[in-house]
Amino acid sequence: MERTQQFERMPVYAVVFTVVFKLLFLLTHHIQEDAFITWRVAQNLLDYGVIGFNGDTRISASTTHLYVFVSWFFNLIFGKDHFVIPILIFNSLLFTAGSYLLSKIILTNPIHQAVFIFLFGILPPSIKISILGMEYGILFFLEMSLLYFGFTKGKNWALVILPVLILFTRIDTVIFLGIVFIVDLVFSKKINWYYVLGGILGLISVLSFNWFYFHEIVNNTIVAKQTTYDQAFTSRQNWIYFLQNFGNYWGMLKLPGSFNPFTILVMVFELLCFIFLIRKKDSRNKFLWIIFVFAWTKQIIFISQKSYFDWYYWVPQILLFVPVLIFVIEQKHRKYLWLTLLVVFYILPMLAFQTIHSIATGNGEWNYRRNIGIFLNNYEQDKNQWILLEPAGYVPYFSGLKTIDEVGLVDKEIQAEIKKDKANYWVNTVKKRQPKYLLSYRDLFVGKDAVYYRGHYKLLKEFRINDYLQSENKILEKVYKLKPSGTDYNLYIRIK
């Protein structure tokens, strides 16, 4: 009896062990650029009482409302200088708790659940969701809580409350909620009215909040990206972009500029495992259909909209891999051989890849891009001065300067310039707004607008990624040079 109870506790032990294991990645300082946008919005709320980015101007600069409030709370409790590590641990714990609930839905053996939690938790998207600082940790927890408490345990409170929280985390989760509704309707042959109520309340709540607080229906971030990135590509250009981002969609490796055939093998194996599992009549089939159909649907929708940001695909990537883990873990014959093959030829290589990626990217963003913000913070004491740049994460956060970003995520005025004259919106914004600082990928003193820039700005400092590829640790230095992460910048200051 005591041994059985120990086995029952194994999934909980697996949660703790997995979280502790993934916390090692905090040493890489790999934090997503967009996390600092959300955190600055949270600090703006703390300082000005306004959800915004630049002082008391309201703007939905972050893609997530709920995570802004969570970040605000962590800033309030731990302070601006000490909240990052606690919130990253919190995100990792929430995500792993979500994987615990998922394991309860799809597996009955506690040992199988424990193995699933750990292997699922160390896949590259799982690591990124946990420690990169974005809202997907809390989102995954809420979505799995909905499936577990609402549709496995039949808790009506979960069916009403959780859709509201999910939609407040990201408005595009309407895709997930819609797929859940359709699959549940097909399996149960009846409408779950509590869930319908939850969905209606969720939509009314988030859309009303957007309208009455920001005077918009959808988040500004969505509008800004559509405005800036809307391009009429040829068929050939669309195909090139598709190949460049292919690893985002069905795999876990993104190799820019190349077609990764390994991804096709993984995709086919995922599909075969899914077909194998659903052939058996089982109560979990409904949930397998939910996660598999949702993952494919979200990817197809976002691909069709040319959404090439890799974080949009983290949750679909890991959910598509769930049938593979179930198939291997539940093997009755040569189980350990299957498990060994999976770990040796997939899990460990993926973990190694993510480790190298996190070390290199952490260097390029934390050591390099953050350093630009720190330089500006020390150089410019007047935090009411403006800087025009892209992207709006590290540099604005650590400089404290008011910010105009090229895309318009944190400043709506530049969107009007993009709509008016997209080819010249950058220089038009500079002439109209006259920001004190410009941070550019290119040399502004060369090109058609060089005369204007030379007459009004001077080069303050050059930032070069090659200057940050050295380390006293020779192994780290090899990783930095193997996968250099970062872009050269020129920093200009206004003279007239």
GROMACS .gro file of C-alpha atoms in nm, residues 440 442-454 490 492:
model
   16
  440SER     CA    1   1.944   5.205  -3.634
  442ARG     CA    2   2.198   5.084  -4.088
  443ASP     CA    3   2.432   5.376  -4.147
  444LEU     CA    4   2.197   5.676  -4.166
  445PHE     CA    5   2.471   5.894  -4.315
  446VAL     CA    6   2.456   5.688  -4.635
  447GLY     CA    7   2.152   5.690  -4.864
  448LYS     CA    8   1.888   5.925  -4.996
  449ASP     CA    9   1.814   6.094  -4.661
  450ALA     CA   10   2.179   6.117  -4.555
  451VAL     CA   11   2.190   6.498  -4.596
  452TYR     CA   12   1.908   6.547  -4.347
  453TYR     CA   13   2.056   6.306  -4.093
  454ARG     CA   14   2.404   6.460  -4.120
  490ASN     CA   15   2.451   5.279  -3.474
  492TYR     CA   16   2.278   5.883  -3.310
   0.00000   0.00000   0.00000
